[in-house]
């Protein structure tokens, strides 16, 4: 794969995992997943992790995977190389794994004494990648092996923090987030 092709495939293949955390902000609110429970005198997850936000994030990721699957043949013809379509299990692994990664990061933040919205460098930028990739590999092994080459994974690890910071700054400036990270 050429460098630009690798970057394009990496971005395309991760869109169903990139979208859920952003969509969760838009759909959020309502009852928190942890129901207000504490563990060791600290909230388990906090008010920022809600059932509605999580469901909205996963559904948004699945919808993006479906749309990309419909567009893949035409986009491939235009760009001159194949882009992935998504099997249902790959879509579930990417979208669900992204939200699970975010939830686990929130749990880790609470355990380390960080409040909602506090920075957790590295974890904030890659939590959804660290969970969505292994979950997708488990659920859709052959599909994963086809698209997640070592080069694609390397681009994802480099590209994701840049995209994460950029989208968070935009959401902050739009008043959708209380902090720019």
PDB file of C-alpha atoms in Angstrom:
ATOM      1  CA  UNK A   1       0.000   0.000   0.000  1.00  0.00           C
ATOM      2  CA  UNK A   2       1.224   3.493  -0.819  1.00  0.00           C
ATOM      3  CA  UNK A   3       1.498   5.966   2.055  1.00  0.00           C
ATOM      4  CA  UNK A   4      -1.590   8.009   1.130  1.00  0.00           C
ATOM      5  CA  UNK A   5      -3.579   4.837   0.524  1.00  0.00           C
ATOM      6  CA  UNK A   6      -2.561   3.523   3.956  1.00  0.00           C
ATOM      7  CA  UNK A   7      -3.622   6.787   5.618  1.00  0.00           C
ATOM      8  CA  UNK A   8      -6.959   6.783   3.749  1.00  0.00           C
ATOM      9  CA  UNK A   9      -7.679   3.151   4.636  1.00  0.00           C
ATOM     10  CA  UNK A  10      -6.708   3.743   8.293  1.00  0.00           C
ATOM     11  CA  UNK A  11      -9.065   6.707   8.567  1.00  0.00           C
ATOM     12  CA  UNK A  12     -11.883   4.912   6.718  1.00  0.00           C
ATOM     13  CA  UNK A  13     -11.587   1.692   8.717  1.00  0.00           C
ATOM     14  CA  UNK A  14     -11.616   3.588  12.029  1.00  0.00           C
ATOM     15  CA  UNK A  15     -14.535   5.926  11.350  1.00  0.00           C
ATOM     16  CA  UNK A  16     -17.042   3.594  13.048  1.00  0.00           C
ATOM     17  CA  UNK A  17     -14.810   3.775  16.145  1.00  0.00           C
ATOM     18  CA  UNK A  18     -14.065   7.508  15.865  1.00  0.00           C
ATOM     19  CA  UNK A  19     -17.706   8.586  15.653  1.00  0.00           C
ATOM     20  CA  UNK A  20     -19.211   7.022  18.836  1.00  0.00           C
ATOM     21  CA  UNK A  21     -17.381   9.148  21.414  1.00  0.00           C
ATOM     22  CA  UNK A  22     -18.302  12.348  19.590  1.00  0.00           C
ATOM     23  CA  UNK A  23     -21.901  11.229  19.104  1.00  0.00           C
ATOM     24  CA  UNK A  24     -22.163  10.290  22.785  1.00  0.00           C
ATOM     25  CA  UNK A  25     -21.598  13.957  23.658  1.00  0.00           C
ATOM     26  CA  UNK A  26     -24.525  14.947  21.442  1.00  0.00           C
ATOM     27  CA  UNK A  27     -26.860  12.179  22.664  1.00  0.00           C
ATOM     28  CA  UNK A  28     -25.725  12.223  26.312  1.00  0.00           C
ATOM     29  CA  UNK A  29     -27.712  13.071  29.369  1.00  0.00           C
ATOM     30  CA  UNK A  30     -30.103  11.045  31.408  1.00  0.00           C
ATOM     31  CA  UNK A  31     -29.291   8.405  33.989  1.00  0.00           C
ATOM     32  CA  UNK A  32     -25.609   7.594  34.483  1.00  0.00           C
ATOM     33  CA  UNK A  33     -24.512   4.022  33.845  1.00  0.00           C
ATOM     34  CA  UNK A  34     -23.187   3.668  37.389  1.00  0.00           C
ATOM     35  CA  UNK A  35     -26.485   4.850  38.891  1.00  0.00           C
ATOM     36  CA  UNK A  36     -24.539   7.168  41.206  1.00  0.00           C
ATOM     37  CA  UNK A  37     -22.759   4.262  42.902  1.00  0.00           C
ATOM     38  CA  UNK A  38     -19.394   4.700  44.545  1.00  0.00           C
ATOM     39  CA  UNK A  39     -16.448   2.377  45.011  1.00  0.00           C
ATOM     40  CA  UNK A  40     -13.836   3.244  47.592  1.00  0.00           C
ATOM     41  CA  UNK A  41     -15.505   6.587  48.220  1.00  0.00           C
ATOM     42  CA  UNK A  42     -15.338   7.611  44.542  1.00  0.00           C
ATOM     43  CA  UNK A  43     -17.910   7.388  41.787  1.00  0.00           C
ATOM     44  CA  UNK A  44     -17.563   4.253  39.696  1.00  0.00           C
ATOM     45  CA  UNK A  45     -17.843   6.159  36.391  1.00  0.00           C
ATOM     46  CA  UNK A  46     -19.449   9.539  37.002  1.00  0.00           C
ATOM     47  CA  UNK A  47     -22.325  11.485  35.492  1.00  0.00           C
ATOM     48  CA  UNK A  48     -20.620  11.784  32.091  1.00  0.00           C
ATOM     49  CA  UNK A  49     -21.182   8.144  31.170  1.00  0.00           C
ATOM     50  CA  UNK A  50     -24.886   7.715  30.500  1.00  0.00           C
ATOM     51  CA  UNK A  51     -26.994   4.981  28.987  1.00  0.00           C
ATOM     52  CA  UNK A  52     -28.383   7.356  26.369  1.00  0.00           C
ATOM     53  CA  UNK A  53     -24.956   8.672  25.362  1.00  0.00           C
ATOM     54  CA  UNK A  54     -23.517   5.164  25.150  1.00  0.00           C
ATOM     55  CA  UNK A  55     -26.439   3.851  23.081  1.00  0.00           C
ATOM     56  CA  UNK A  56     -26.396   6.931  20.849  1.00  0.00           C
ATOM     57  CA  UNK A  57     -22.660   6.539  20.312  1.00  0.00           C
ATOM     58  CA  UNK A  58     -22.887   2.860  19.401  1.00  0.00           C
ATOM     59  CA  UNK A  59     -25.865   3.362  17.076  1.00  0.00           C
ATOM     60  CA  UNK A  60     -24.044   6.260  15.392  1.00  0.00           C
ATOM     61  CA  UNK A  61     -20.941   4.124  14.850  1.00  0.00           C
ATOM     62  CA  UNK A  62     -23.050   1.313  13.410  1.00  0.00           C
ATOM     63  CA  UNK A  63     -24.856   3.766  11.111  1.00  0.00           C
ATOM     64  CA  UNK A  64     -21.531   5.146   9.866  1.00  0.00           C
ATOM     65  CA  UNK A  65     -20.282   1.604   9.203  1.00  0.00           C
ATOM     66  CA  UNK A  66     -23.451   0.888   7.220  1.00  0.00           C
ATOM     67  CA  UNK A  67     -23.129   4.088   5.208  1.00  0.00           C
ATOM     68  CA  UNK A  68     -19.437   3.454   4.483  1.00  0.00           C
ATOM     69  CA  UNK A  69     -20.279  -0.074   3.357  1.00  0.00           C
ATOM     70  CA  UNK A  70     -22.802   1.316   0.873  1.00  0.00           C
ATOM     71  CA  UNK A  71     -20.291   3.904  -0.375  1.00  0.00           C
ATOM     72  CA  UNK A  72     -17.210   1.635  -0.472  1.00  0.00           C
ATOM     73  CA  UNK A  73     -17.537   0.404  -4.087  1.00  0.00           C
ATOM     74  CA  UNK A  74     -18.070   3.911  -5.488  1.00  0.00           C
ATOM     75  CA  UNK A  75     -15.365   5.471  -3.352  1.00  0.00           C
ATOM     76  CA  UNK A  76     -12.962   2.700  -4.329  1.00  0.00           C
ATOM     77  CA  UNK A  77     -13.638   3.435  -8.016  1.00  0.00           C
ATOM     78  CA  UNK A  78     -13.028   7.167  -7.506  1.00  0.00           C
ATOM     79  CA  UNK A  79      -9.812   6.874  -5.454  1.00  0.00           C
ATOM     80  CA  UNK A  80      -8.409   3.932  -7.418  1.00  0.00           C
ATOM     81  CA  UNK A  81      -7.990   1.505  -4.529  1.00  0.00           C
ATOM     82  CA  UNK A  82     -10.270  -0.639  -2.431  1.00  0.00           C
ATOM     83  CA  UNK A  83     -11.677   0.737   0.811  1.00  0.00           C
ATOM     84  CA  UNK A  84     -13.251  -1.558   3.391  1.00  0.00           C
ATOM     85  CA  UNK A  85     -16.854  -2.443   3.688  1.00  0.00           C
ATOM     86  CA  UNK A  86     -17.853  -3.527   7.179  1.00  0.00           C
ATOM     87  CA  UNK A  87     -19.222  -6.856   8.285  1.00  0.00           C
ATOM     88  CA  UNK A  88     -21.865  -6.539  11.009  1.00  0.00           C
ATOM     89  CA  UNK A  89     -19.505  -8.002  13.626  1.00  0.00           C
ATOM     90  CA  UNK A  90     -16.685  -5.665  12.581  1.00  0.00           C
ATOM     91  CA  UNK A  91     -19.046  -2.709  12.977  1.00  0.00           C
ATOM     92  CA  UNK A  92     -20.134  -3.908  16.423  1.00  0.00           C
ATOM     93  CA  UNK A  93     -16.523  -4.453  17.484  1.00  0.00           C
ATOM     94  CA  UNK A  94     -15.426  -0.992  16.372  1.00  0.00           C
ATOM     95  CA  UNK A  95     -18.421   1.010  17.637  1.00  0.00           C
ATOM     96  CA  UNK A  96     -19.047  -1.002  20.800  1.00  0.00           C
ATOM     97  CA  UNK A  97     -15.341  -1.297  21.557  1.00  0.00           C
ATOM     98  CA  UNK A  98     -14.925   2.451  21.245  1.00  0.00           C
ATOM     99  CA  UNK A  99     -17.624   3.106  23.819  1.00  0.00           C
ATOM    100  CA  UNK A 100     -16.361   0.346  26.120  1.00  0.00           C
ATOM    101  CA  UNK A 101     -12.858   1.834  25.922  1.00  0.00           C
ATOM    102  CA  UNK A 102     -14.214   5.238  26.897  1.00  0.00           C
ATOM    103  CA  UNK A 103     -16.135   3.731  29.818  1.00  0.00           C
ATOM    104  CA  UNK A 104     -13.043   1.852  31.031  1.00  0.00           C
ATOM    105  CA  UNK A 105     -11.004   5.060  30.794  1.00  0.00           C
ATOM    106  CA  UNK A 106     -13.598   6.824  32.935  1.00  0.00           C
ATOM    107  CA  UNK A 107     -13.341   4.008  35.469  1.00  0.00           C
ATOM    108  CA  UNK A 108      -9.525   4.398  35.486  1.00  0.00           C
ATOM    109  CA  UNK A 109      -9.845   8.164  35.900  1.00  0.00           C
ATOM    110  CA  UNK A 110     -12.053   7.754  38.967  1.00  0.00           C
ATOM    111  CA  UNK A 111      -9.680   5.186  40.477  1.00  0.00           C
ATOM    112  CA  UNK A 112      -6.721   7.566  40.027  1.00  0.00           C
ATOM    113  CA  UNK A 113      -8.593  10.466  41.623  1.00  0.00           C
ATOM    114  CA  UNK A 114      -9.243  12.434  38.436  1.00  0.00           C
ATOM    115  CA  UNK A 115     -12.513  14.280  38.245  1.00  0.00           C
ATOM    116  CA  UNK A 116     -14.841  14.328  35.250  1.00  0.00           C
ATOM    117  CA  UNK A 117     -13.181  16.214  32.415  1.00  0.00           C
ATOM    118  CA  UNK A 118      -9.690  16.054  33.926  1.00  0.00           C
ATOM    119  CA  UNK A 119      -6.887  15.297  31.505  1.00  0.00           C
ATOM    120  CA  UNK A 120      -5.468  11.798  31.366  1.00  0.00           C
ATOM    121  CA  UNK A 121      -2.805  12.073  28.658  1.00  0.00           C
ATOM    122  CA  UNK A 122      -2.484   9.058  26.407  1.00  0.00           C
ATOM    123  CA  UNK A 123      -5.532   7.331  27.862  1.00  0.00           C
ATOM    124  CA  UNK A 124      -7.919  10.051  26.665  1.00  0.00           C
ATOM    125  CA  UNK A 125      -6.596   9.844  23.123  1.00  0.00           C
ATOM    126  CA  UNK A 126      -6.273   6.084  22.672  1.00  0.00           C
ATOM    127  CA  UNK A 127      -8.762   4.427  25.064  1.00  0.00           C
ATOM    128  CA  UNK A 128     -11.227   3.603  22.320  1.00  0.00           C
ATOM    129  CA  UNK A 129      -8.500   2.276  19.995  1.00  0.00           C
ATOM    130  CA  UNK A 130      -7.035   0.005  22.676  1.00  0.00           C
ATOM    131  CA  UNK A 131     -10.410  -1.702  23.192  1.00  0.00           C
ATOM    132  CA  UNK A 132     -12.032  -1.499  19.755  1.00  0.00           C
ATOM    133  CA  UNK A 133      -9.164  -3.126  17.857  1.00  0.00           C
ATOM    134  CA  UNK A 134      -8.887  -6.283  19.998  1.00  0.00           C
ATOM    135  CA  UNK A 135     -12.675  -6.614  20.221  1.00  0.00           C
ATOM    136  CA  UNK A 136     -12.966  -6.310  16.445  1.00  0.00           C
ATOM    137  CA  UNK A 137     -10.153  -8.829  15.979  1.00  0.00           C
ATOM    138  CA  UNK A 138     -12.033 -11.212  18.250  1.00  0.00           C
ATOM    139  CA  UNK A 139     -15.453 -10.745  16.634  1.00  0.00           C
ATOM    140  CA  UNK A 140     -14.399 -10.444  12.969  1.00  0.00           C
ATOM    141  CA  UNK A 141     -10.972 -12.076  12.788  1.00  0.00           C
ATOM    142  CA  UNK A 142     -10.688 -12.573   9.021  1.00  0.00           C
ATOM    143  CA  UNK A 143     -12.021  -9.102   8.252  1.00  0.00           C
ATOM    144  CA  UNK A 144      -9.634  -7.596  10.811  1.00  0.00           C
ATOM    145  CA  UNK A 145      -6.619  -9.385   9.348  1.00  0.00           C
ATOM    146  CA  UNK A 146      -7.508  -8.153   5.878  1.00  0.00           C
ATOM    147  CA  UNK A 147      -7.676  -4.465   6.782  1.00  0.00           C
ATOM    148  CA  UNK A 148      -5.597  -3.920   9.904  1.00  0.00           C
ATOM    149  CA  UNK A 149      -2.097  -4.375   8.564  1.00  0.00           C
ATOM    150  CA  UNK A 150       0.840  -3.302  10.709  1.00  0.00           C
ATOM    151  CA  UNK A 151       1.128  -0.118   8.632  1.00  0.00           C
ATOM    152  CA  UNK A 152      -2.559   0.701   9.088  1.00  0.00           C
ATOM    153  CA  UNK A 153      -2.328   0.152  12.844  1.00  0.00           C
ATOM    154  CA  UNK A 154       0.754   2.395  13.023  1.00  0.00           C
ATOM    155  CA  UNK A 155      -1.088   5.177  11.168  1.00  0.00           C
ATOM    156  CA  UNK A 156      -4.049   4.770  13.530  1.00  0.00           C
ATOM    157  CA  UNK A 157      -1.830   5.095  16.607  1.00  0.00           C
ATOM    158  CA  UNK A 158      -0.270   8.277  15.178  1.00  0.00           C
ATOM    159  CA  UNK A 159      -3.397   9.774  13.576  1.00  0.00           C
ATOM    160  CA  UNK A 160      -5.862   9.140  16.402  1.00  0.00           C
ATOM    161  CA  UNK A 161      -4.372  11.474  19.050  1.00  0.00           C
ATOM    162  CA  UNK A 162      -4.194  14.292  16.483  1.00  0.00           C
ATOM    163  CA  UNK A 163      -7.807  13.774  15.436  1.00  0.00           C
ATOM    164  CA  UNK A 164      -8.946  13.373  19.034  1.00  0.00           C
ATOM    165  CA  UNK A 165      -7.415  16.650  20.185  1.00  0.00           C
ATOM    166  CA  UNK A 166      -8.684  18.482  17.089  1.00  0.00           C
ATOM    167  CA  UNK A 167     -12.289  17.286  17.452  1.00  0.00           C
ATOM    168  CA  UNK A 168     -12.286  18.042  21.177  1.00  0.00           C
ATOM    169  CA  UNK A 169     -11.079  21.598  20.591  1.00  0.00           C
ATOM    170  CA  UNK A 170     -13.825  22.073  17.996  1.00  0.00           C
ATOM    171  CA  UNK A 171     -16.459  20.652  20.383  1.00  0.00           C
ATOM    172  CA  UNK A 172     -15.162  22.963  23.139  1.00  0.00           C
ATOM    173  CA  UNK A 173     -15.373  26.022  20.877  1.00  0.00           C
ATOM    174  CA  UNK A 174     -18.916  25.021  19.878  1.00  0.00           C
ATOM    175  CA  UNK A 175     -19.886  24.809  23.555  1.00  0.00           C
ATOM    176  CA  UNK A 176     -20.445  21.027  23.433  1.00  0.00           C
ATOM    177  CA  UNK A 177     -17.634  20.255  25.896  1.00  0.00           C
ATOM    178  CA  UNK A 178     -16.508  22.033  29.063  1.00  0.00           C
ATOM    179  CA  UNK A 179     -12.803  21.448  28.401  1.00  0.00           C
ATOM    180  CA  UNK A 180     -10.740  21.373  25.197  1.00  0.00           C
ATOM    181  CA  UNK A 181      -9.163  17.924  25.733  1.00  0.00           C
TER     182      UNK A 181
END
